[in-house]
Coordinates of C-alpha atoms and ligand atoms in Angstrom, one line a residue:
X252 CA 107.5 133.3 87.9
X253 CA 105.7 130.9 85.6
X254 CA 105.1 127.2 85.3
X255 CA 107.0 124.9 82.8
X256 CA 106.9 121.3 81.9
X257 CA 109.3 118.7 83.3
X258 CA 109.6 117.4 79.8
X259 CA 110.8 120.6 78.3
X260 CA 108.4 121.6 75.5
X261 CA 109.0 125.3 76.3
X262 CA 105.4 125.8 77.4
X263 CA 105.3 128.7 79.9
X264 CA 102.0 129.2 81.6
X265 CA 100.5 131.0 84.6
X266 CA 99.6 129.2 87.8
X267 CA 95.8 129.5 87.0
X268 CA 96.3 128.0 83.6
X269 CA 98.4 125.2 85.1
X270 CA 95.6 124.5 87.5
X271 CA 93.0 124.2 84.7
X272 CA 95.3 122.1 82.5
X273 CA 96.6 119.7 85.2
X274 CA 99.1 118.0 82.9
X275 CA 101.3 119.6 80.3
X276 CA 100.5 118.7 76.6
X277 CA 103.8 116.8 76.4
X278 CA 102.5 114.6 79.3
X279 CA 105.0 116.2 81.7
X280 CA 104.2 117.8 85.0
X281 CA 104.1 121.5 85.7
X282 CA 106.8 122.9 87.9
X283 CA 107.5 126.4 89.2
X284 CA 110.2 128.3 87.2
X285 CA 111.9 129.2 90.5
X286 CA 111.7 128.9 94.3
X287 CA 111.5 132.1 96.4
X288 CA 113.9 131.8 99.3
X289 CA 112.1 132.8 102.6
X290 CA 114.9 131.9 105.0
X291 CA 115.6 135.4 106.1
X292 CA 111.9 136.1 106.6
X293 CA 111.2 133.0 108.8
X294 CA 111.5 135.1 112.0
X295 CA 108.6 137.3 110.9
X296 CA 106.3 134.3 110.3
X297 CA 106.4 132.6 113.7
X298 CA 103.2 134.2 115.0
X299 CA 101.1 133.8 111.8
X300 CA 98.1 131.5 112.0
X301 CA 97.6 128.9 109.3
X302 CA 95.6 131.1 106.9
X303 CA 98.0 134.0 107.2
X304 CA 101.0 131.7 106.6
X305 CA 99.2 130.0 103.7
X306 CA 98.9 133.4 102.0
X307 CA 102.7 134.1 102.5
X308 CA 103.6 130.8 100.9
X309 CA 101.0 130.5 98.2
X310 CA 101.5 134.0 96.8
X311 CA 105.1 132.9 95.8
X312 CA 103.6 130.1 93.6
X313 CA 100.3 131.4 92.4
X314 CA 101.6 134.7 91.2
X315 CA 98.7 135.5 88.8
X316 CA 96.1 135.4 91.6
X317 CA 95.4 138.8 93.2
X318 CA 95.7 139.2 97.0
X319 CA 91.9 139.3 97.2
X320 CA 91.5 136.2 95.1
X321 CA 94.0 134.2 97.0
X322 CA 92.7 135.2 100.4
X323 CA 89.2 134.4 99.3
X324 CA 90.4 130.8 98.4
X325 CA 92.3 130.4 101.6
X326 CA 89.5 131.7 103.9
X327 CA 86.9 129.5 102.2
X328 CA 89.0 126.4 102.7
X329 CA 90.6 126.6 106.1
X330 CA 87.5 127.4 108.2
X331 CA 85.0 125.4 110.3
X332 CA 85.5 122.6 107.7
X333 CA 88.3 121.7 110.1
X334 CA 87.7 120.7 113.7
X335 CA 90.5 122.8 115.0
X336 CA 91.5 126.4 114.4
X337 CA 95.1 125.3 114.2
X338 CA 94.1 123.3 111.0
X339 CA 97.3 121.2 111.3
X340 CA 98.0 120.7 115.0
X341 CA 101.1 119.0 116.4
X342 CA 101.0 116.4 119.2
X343 CA 104.1 115.6 121.2
X344 CA 104.5 111.8 121.4
X345 CA 107.5 110.9 123.5
X346 CA 110.4 112.9 122.2
X347 CA 108.9 113.3 118.7
X348 CA 106.2 115.3 117.1
X349 CA 103.2 114.1 115.1
X350 CA 101.8 116.6 112.6
X351 CA 98.1 115.7 112.3
X352 CA 96.9 116.4 108.8
X353 CA 93.5 114.7 109.3
X354 CA 91.4 117.3 111.0
X355 CA 89.5 118.3 107.8
X356 CA 86.1 117.2 106.5
X357 CA 87.1 113.7 105.4
X358 CA 89.6 112.9 108.1
X359 CA 92.6 112.4 105.7
X360 CA 95.5 114.5 104.6
X361 CA 94.0 114.9 101.2
X362 CA 91.8 117.6 102.7
X363 CA 94.7 119.9 103.2
X364 CA 94.7 120.6 99.5
X365 CA 91.3 119.4 98.3
X366 CA 89.5 122.0 100.5
X367 CA 91.3 124.8 98.7
X368 CA 91.8 123.5 95.2
X369 CA 88.1 123.9 94.1
X370 CA 88.3 127.6 95.0
X371 CA 91.6 127.9 93.1
X372 CA 90.1 126.2 90.1
X373 CA 86.9 128.2 90.2
X374 CA 88.9 131.4 90.4
X375 CA 91.1 130.2 87.6
X376 CA 88.0 129.5 85.4
X377 CA 86.8 133.1 86.0
X378 CA 90.3 134.7 85.5
X379 CA 90.8 132.9 82.2
X380 CA 87.2 133.6 81.0
X381 CA 86.6 129.9 80.3
X382 CA 83.3 129.5 78.6
X383 CA 82.9 125.8 79.3
X384 CA 81.9 124.1 82.5
X385 CA 84.7 122.0 84.0
X386 CA 84.0 118.3 84.8
X387 CA 86.5 116.8 87.3
X388 CA 87.1 113.1 86.7
X389 CA 88.7 111.2 89.5
X390 CA 89.6 107.5 90.0
X391 CA 90.1 106.8 93.6
X392 CA 91.2 104.0 95.9
X393 CA 89.4 105.7 98.7
X394 CA 90.6 108.9 100.3
X395 CA 91.0 111.2 97.3
X396 CA 87.4 110.5 96.0
X397 CA 85.7 111.6 99.2
X398 CA 88.0 114.6 99.7
X399 CA 87.5 115.7 96.1
X400 CA 83.7 115.3 96.4
X401 CA 83.5 117.3 99.6
X402 CA 85.7 120.0 98.1
X403 CA 83.9 120.3 94.8
X404 CA 80.3 119.8 95.9
X405 CA 78.1 122.8 95.1
X406 CA 81.0 124.8 93.6
X407 CA 79.7 126.9 90.7
X408 CA 80.7 125.9 87.1
X409 CA 82.3 122.7 88.1
X410 CA 80.9 119.1 88.2
X411 CA 82.7 116.1 89.6
X412 CA 82.5 112.4 88.8
X413 CA 84.3 109.9 91.0
X414 CA 84.9 106.3 90.0
X415 CA 85.9 103.8 92.7
X416 CA 86.4 100.0 92.6
X417 CA 83.1 98.6 94.0
X418 CA 84.9 96.0 96.0
X419 CA 88.2 97.7 96.5
X420 CA 87.6 100.4 99.2
X421 CA 86.8 100.1 102.9
X422 CA 83.1 100.2 104.0
X423 CA 83.6 103.5 105.7
X424 CA 85.2 105.0 102.6
X425 CA 82.4 103.7 100.4
X426 CA 79.8 105.1 102.8
X427 CA 81.6 108.4 102.9
X428 CA 81.4 108.7 99.1
X429 CA 77.9 107.4 98.6
X430 CA 76.4 109.8 101.1
X431 CA 77.9 112.9 99.5
X432 CA 75.5 115.8 98.9
X433 CA 75.5 118.5 96.2
X434 CA 73.8 118.6 92.9
X435 CA 77.0 118.6 90.9
X436 CA 78.4 115.3 92.2
X437 CA 78.3 111.8 90.7
X438 CA 79.7 108.7 92.3
X439 CA 80.1 105.4 90.4
X440 CA 81.2 102.0 91.6
X441 CA 83.1 100.1 89.0
X442 CA 83.0 96.4 88.6
X443 CA 86.7 96.0 88.6
X444 CA 89.8 97.0 90.7
X445 CA 91.4 100.4 91.2
X446 CA 93.6 99.9 88.1
X447 CA 90.5 99.4 86.0
X448 CA 89.1 102.7 87.4
X449 CA 92.4 104.5 86.9
X450 CA 93.0 103.2 83.4
X451 CA 89.5 104.0 82.4
X452 CA 89.8 107.6 83.5
X453 CA 93.2 108.0 81.9
X454 CA 91.8 106.6 78.6
X455 CA 89.0 109.2 78.7
X456 CA 91.5 112.0 79.1
X457 CA 93.4 110.7 76.1
X458 CA 90.3 110.2 74.0
X459 CA 90.4 113.2 71.6
X460 CA 87.1 112.5 70.0
X461 CA 85.3 112.2 73.3
X462 CA 86.9 115.4 74.6
X463 CA 86.0 117.2 71.3
X464 CA 82.4 116.0 71.6
X465 CA 82.2 117.2 75.2
X466 CA 83.6 120.6 74.3
X467 CA 80.9 121.1 71.8
X468 CA 78.4 120.3 74.5
X469 CA 80.1 123.0 76.7
X470 CA 82.3 120.9 79.0
X471 CA 86.0 120.4 79.5
X472 CA 87.6 117.7 81.5
X473 CA 90.0 118.3 84.4
X474 CA 91.5 116.2 87.1
X475 CA 91.9 116.6 90.8
X476 CA 94.7 114.2 91.3
X477 CA 97.9 114.9 93.1
X478 CA 99.9 116.0 90.0
X479 CA 97.9 119.2 89.8
X480 CA 99.8 122.2 91.2
X481 CA 96.6 123.2 92.8
X482 CA 97.1 120.2 95.1
X483 CA 100.8 120.3 95.4
X484 CA 101.4 124.0 96.4
X485 CA 98.9 124.1 99.3
X486 CA 100.8 121.2 100.8
X487 CA 104.0 123.2 101.1
X488 CA 102.3 125.4 103.8
X489 CA 102.1 122.8 106.6
X490 CA 105.8 122.1 106.4
X491 CA 106.5 125.7 107.2
X492 CA 103.7 125.8 109.7
X493 CA 104.8 122.8 111.7
X494 CA 108.4 124.2 111.8
X495 CA 107.3 127.6 113.0
X496 CA 105.0 126.1 115.6
X497 CA 107.9 124.2 117.0
X498 CA 109.9 127.5 117.1
X499 CA 107.0 129.2 118.8
X500 CA 106.7 126.5 121.4
X501 CA 110.4 126.7 122.1
X502 CA 110.9 123.1 121.1
X503 CA 113.6 124.2 118.5
X504 CA 115.4 127.5 117.9
X505 CA 114.9 129.4 114.6
X506 CA 117.4 128.1 112.1
X507 CA 117.7 124.6 113.6
X508 CA 117.3 121.8 111.1
X509 CA 114.6 119.1 111.7
X510 CA 113.6 115.9 110.1
X511 CA 110.2 115.0 108.5
X512 CA 109.0 111.4 108.2
X513 CA 106.4 111.0 105.4
X514 CA 104.2 108.0 104.7
X515 CA 104.4 108.0 100.9
X516 CA 102.4 106.8 98.0
X517 CA 102.3 109.1 94.9
X518 CA 105.2 111.2 96.3
X519 CA 103.0 114.3 96.5
X520 CA 103.2 115.0 100.2
X521 CA 106.9 114.5 100.6
X522 CA 107.7 116.5 97.4
X523 CA 105.9 119.5 98.9
X524 CA 108.3 119.2 101.9
X525 CA 111.2 119.1 99.5
X526 CA 109.8 122.3 97.8
X527 CA 109.7 123.9 101.3
X528 CA 113.3 123.1 101.7
X529 CA 114.1 124.6 98.3
X530 CA 112.4 127.7 99.8
X531 CA 114.8 127.9 102.7
X532 CA 113.1 125.8 105.4
X533 CA 115.8 124.2 107.5
X534 CA 115.4 120.5 107.0
X535 CA 118.0 117.8 107.7
X536 CA 116.4 114.7 106.3
X537 CA 113.2 113.6 104.6
X538 CA 112.5 110.0 105.6
X539 CA 110.4 108.5 102.8
X540 CA 108.3 105.7 104.4
X541 CA 106.7 103.0 102.3
X542 CA 104.7 99.9 103.1
X543 CA 105.3 96.5 101.5
X544 CA 105.1 98.1 98.1
X545 CA 108.7 99.3 98.5
X546 CA 109.4 100.6 95.0
X547 CA 110.6 104.0 96.4
X548 CA 112.8 102.3 99.0
X549 CA 114.6 100.4 96.3
X550 CA 114.9 103.6 94.2
X551 CA 116.6 105.5 97.0
X552 CA 118.8 102.6 97.8
X553 CA 119.9 101.7 94.3
X554 CA 119.0 104.5 91.9
X555 CA 116.8 102.1 90.0
X556 CA 113.1 102.6 89.8
X557 CA 111.4 99.3 88.9
X558 CA 107.6 98.9 88.8
X559 CA 107.8 95.4 87.4
X560 CA 106.4 93.7 90.5
X561 CA 103.1 92.7 91.9
X562 CA 101.0 95.3 93.8
X563 CA 100.4 94.1 97.3
X564 CA 97.3 95.0 99.2
X565 CA 98.1 96.2 102.7
X566 CA 96.4 97.8 105.7
X567 CA 97.7 101.2 104.4
X568 CA 95.8 101.2 101.1
X569 CA 96.5 104.8 100.2
X570 CA 100.1 103.9 99.9
X571 CA 99.5 100.8 97.7
X572 CA 101.0 102.2 94.5
X573 CA 103.7 101.2 92.1
X574 CA 104.0 104.4 90.0
X575 CA 104.7 107.4 92.2
X576 CA 103.8 110.1 89.6
X577 CA 105.2 113.1 91.5
X578 CA 108.7 111.6 91.6
X579 CA 109.1 113.0 88.1
X580 CA 109.3 116.5 89.7
X581 CA 112.1 115.3 91.9
X582 CA 113.9 113.8 88.9
X583 CA 113.7 117.2 87.3
X584 CA 115.3 119.0 90.3
X585 CA 118.1 116.4 91.0
X586 CA 119.1 116.5 87.3
X587 CA 119.5 120.2 87.7
X588 CA 116.3 120.7 85.6
X589 CA 117.5 118.6 82.6
X590 CA 114.3 117.8 80.8
X591 CA 116.2 115.6 78.3
X592 CA 117.2 113.3 81.1
X593 CA 113.7 113.3 82.6
X594 CA 112.3 112.4 79.2
X595 CA 114.6 109.6 78.7
X596 CA 114.0 108.1 82.2
X597 CA 110.2 108.4 81.8
X598 CA 110.4 106.8 78.4
X599 CA 112.3 103.9 79.9
X600 CA 109.6 103.6 82.6
X601 CA 106.9 103.6 79.9
X602 CA 108.6 101.0 77.7
X603 CA 110.4 98.8 80.1
X604 CA 108.8 99.6 83.5
X605 CA 112.2 100.5 84.9
X606 CA 114.8 103.3 84.8
X607 CA 118.1 104.0 86.4
X608 CA 119.4 107.5 87.4
X609 CA 123.1 108.4 86.9
X610 CA 125.7 109.1 89.6
X611 CA 125.3 112.9 89.4
X612 CA 121.5 112.6 90.1
X613 CA 122.1 110.2 93.0
X614 CA 124.4 112.7 94.6
X615 CA 121.6 115.2 94.8
X616 CA 119.4 112.8 96.9
X617 CA 121.4 113.3 100.0
X618 CA 118.5 114.9 101.9
X619 CA 116.4 111.7 101.6
X620 CA 116.5 108.5 103.6
X621 CA 114.1 105.7 102.7
X622 CA 112.6 102.9 104.6
X623 CA 109.7 100.5 104.4
X624 CA 107.6 98.5 107.0
X625 CA 106.1 95.1 106.7
X626 CA 102.6 94.5 107.9
X627 CA 103.4 92.8 111.2
X628 CA 105.7 95.7 112.1
X629 CA 103.0 98.2 111.3
X630 CA 100.5 96.4 113.5
X631 CA 103.1 96.0 116.3
X632 CA 103.9 99.7 116.1
X633 CA 100.3 100.8 116.6
X634 CA 100.2 98.7 119.7
X635 CA 103.5 99.8 121.1
X636 CA 102.9 103.5 120.6
X637 CA 99.4 103.2 122.1
X638 CA 100.7 101.2 125.1
X639 CA 103.6 103.5 125.7
X640 CA 102.1 106.9 125.0
X641 CA 98.4 106.4 124.8
X642 CA 98.5 107.8 121.3
X643 CA 96.6 106.2 118.4
X644 CA 98.3 106.0 115.1
X645 CA 96.4 105.1 111.9
X646 CA 98.0 102.4 109.7
X647 CA 99.7 104.8 107.3
X648 CA 101.2 106.9 110.1
X649 CA 102.4 103.7 111.8
X650 CA 104.3 102.8 108.6
X651 CA 106.1 106.2 109.0
X652 CA 106.6 105.7 112.7
X653 CA 108.3 102.4 112.4
X654 CA 110.5 103.6 109.5
X655 CA 111.6 106.4 111.7
X656 CA 112.5 104.0 114.5
X657 CA 114.7 102.1 112.1
X658 CA 116.2 105.3 110.9
X659 CA 117.3 106.3 114.4
X660 CA 118.7 102.8 115.0
X661 CA 120.6 103.0 111.7
X662 CA 122.0 106.5 112.0
X663 CA 121.8 107.5 115.7
X664 CA 120.6 110.8 114.4
X665 CA 119.0 112.8 117.3
X666 CA 117.7 115.7 115.2
X667 CA 114.2 116.7 116.3
X668 CA 111.7 115.0 114.1
X669 CA 108.2 115.5 112.8
X670 CA 106.2 112.5 111.8
X671 CA 103.6 113.4 109.3
X672 CA 100.3 111.8 110.1
X673 CA 98.0 111.4 107.1
X674 CA 94.8 109.8 108.4
X675 CA 92.6 109.6 111.4
X676 CA 92.8 106.2 113.1
X677 CA 89.0 106.1 112.9
X678 CA 89.2 105.8 109.1
X679 CA 90.9 102.5 109.5
X680 CA 89.3 101.4 112.8
X681 CA 89.3 97.7 112.2
X682 CA 93.0 97.3 111.5
X683 CA 93.9 99.8 114.2
X684 CA 91.8 98.1 116.9
X685 CA 92.9 94.6 115.7
X686 CA 96.5 95.7 116.3
X687 CA 95.8 96.5 119.9
X688 CA 93.4 93.8 121.0
X689 CA 91.5 90.9 119.4
X690 CA 87.8 91.7 118.9
X691 CA 84.6 89.9 118.0
X692 CA 84.7 89.6 114.2
X693 CA 80.9 90.0 114.0
X694 CA 81.1 93.7 115.0
X695 CA 79.9 96.1 112.3
X696 CA 81.9 99.1 111.4
X697 CA 80.2 101.5 113.7
X698 CA 80.4 99.1 116.7
X699 CA 84.1 98.9 116.0
X700 CA 84.4 102.7 115.9
X701 CA 82.6 103.0 119.2
X702 CA 84.9 100.4 120.7
X703 CA 87.9 102.3 119.4
X704 CA 86.6 105.4 121.1
X705 CA 86.1 103.7 124.4
X706 CA 89.5 102.1 124.3
X707 CA 91.4 105.2 123.4
X708 CA 89.2 107.7 125.2
X709 CA 89.3 109.9 122.1
X710 CA 86.3 111.4 120.4
X711 CA 84.9 110.0 117.2
X712 CA 85.5 112.6 114.5
X713 CA 82.3 114.4 113.6
X714 CA 82.3 113.5 109.9
X715 CA 82.6 109.7 110.8
X716 CA 80.0 109.9 113.6
X717 CA 77.5 111.5 111.3
X718 CA 77.9 108.9 108.5
X719 CA 75.4 106.6 110.2
X720 CA 72.6 109.0 109.8
X721 CA 73.2 110.2 106.2
X722 CA 71.1 108.7 103.4
X723 CA 72.7 107.0 100.5
X724 CA 72.5 109.3 97.6
X725 CA 74.6 107.5 95.0
X726 CA 74.0 103.9 94.1
X727 CA 75.3 103.6 90.5
X728 CA 77.5 100.8 89.5
X729 CA 78.9 100.2 86.0
X730 CA 81.1 97.8 84.0
X731 CA 84.6 98.9 83.5
X732 CA 84.0 99.8 79.8
X733 CA 81.0 102.0 80.6
X734 CA 82.7 105.0 82.1
X735 CA 82.0 107.3 79.2
X736 CA 78.3 106.6 79.0
X737 CA 78.0 107.2 82.8
X738 CA 79.6 110.6 82.4
X739 CA 77.2 111.5 79.5
X740 CA 74.2 110.2 81.5
X741 CA 75.2 112.4 84.5
X742 CA 75.7 115.4 82.2
X743 CA 72.2 114.8 80.7
X744 CA 73.7 114.6 77.2
Ligands
PLP19 C1 97.2 109.8 99.8 C2 97.7 109.3 101.1 C3 99.0 109.0 101.4 C4 100.1 109.2 100.3 O1 100.4 110.5 100.0 P1 101.2 110.8 98.6 O2 101.1 112.3 98.5 O3 100.4 110.1 97.5 O4 102.6 110.3 98.8 C5 99.4 108.6 102.6 N1 98.5 108.4 103.6 C6 97.2 108.6 103.4 C7 96.2 108.3 104.5 C8 96.7 109.1 102.2 O5 95.4 109.4 102.0

């Protein structure tokens, strides 16, 4: 077992090296050389808790980590950081199941991987005798930044710098980032939009002189974004976990196929589900749910990926994305691992902003169904589900829920279905409450949060409740061409 690039440069590296590198030197993504099939072992896994199961799954990917190392990483991540021992609990809502991936320290699904990735990286640094300190650079539109900051704060030999668009994230998201503790963290608001932040960071990664200069000063740059296998592989775990929980609770029989509905942006979450299926998890369909930015919907419908369109800002900002990076890994699998094809498609994307897959590749997409939800439907869905079941969906999960309703209408499929929930409704309180009732527009964020709690009779998550009392520790802003100097300032160089 080793990792190779989707673009076929014959690089073969270990998991720990892939976690340090992030991206292959040919700009491709690292993929596992094979998938271990666990189908015949599923019956032995039903009674495992989240951590035990995480070990069983992760050891098939991260094969150069020792049992001790891997268990150390798992145990350090999935502990009291989460507000439930189940880590990823399931709620029954009507006849369906909602897999809640928002019980971690920042109340969004990014925590499922970003709580463990820092430990995986730290272990990788030690294993590979890296002399330099690692500086994690992250551009964020909100959720990733805070989850990465929480995960990496106070981790030895690692520093983290997060750039966010000063006027492009929610107040709660901004407050979450600016109040982060730890001596190794740096948070910078950029006078620009998310694209400016993202492009700025990408340019820094590609800037050989800057990287050389940093290396001489004892630092190497790395990234915590969702193309790193240190983020992808931990996400495979909860697909198995939710399936096995349903078996344990006698909701399904071992071997039954189920559906997963996934609110999708960068295609990392749903791809981890697809990897779980490659490993023998019985899945009927993956329903890929998009918001108004329906690039993926068009792709699954027509075989054409076309990013030449305007990015729309929606109430589900973590899915406002036009280039779903992890789709490259799916292209690799559906072309039967033909890196020539992948290269040619990604070149088209680069040069023309569009590519089209061939008939053979399309045939291999049969386990996917795609949908998208417009803003009024998202809002209506939040209200309907709350009125009917007393269950609060956040805006991203509501996108998934309404796509699933349309799927059932279209196909009459009555397979048991898990809707993957990616954020606490409290993270998007204003849009959630506005969907249910009209409120006084003068209320501040914390008044809205209290109101949401009264209305839904649910508890405000600890990390959000606490925000009010935390002091602002980061107040740096910079122009969009000043990222490098901010990094150097932070490193004291
Ligand atoms: C990141 C995120 C998504 C999208 O996940 P991908 O892995 O990028 O497809 C969906 N919902 C929320 C709340 C997120 O933070």
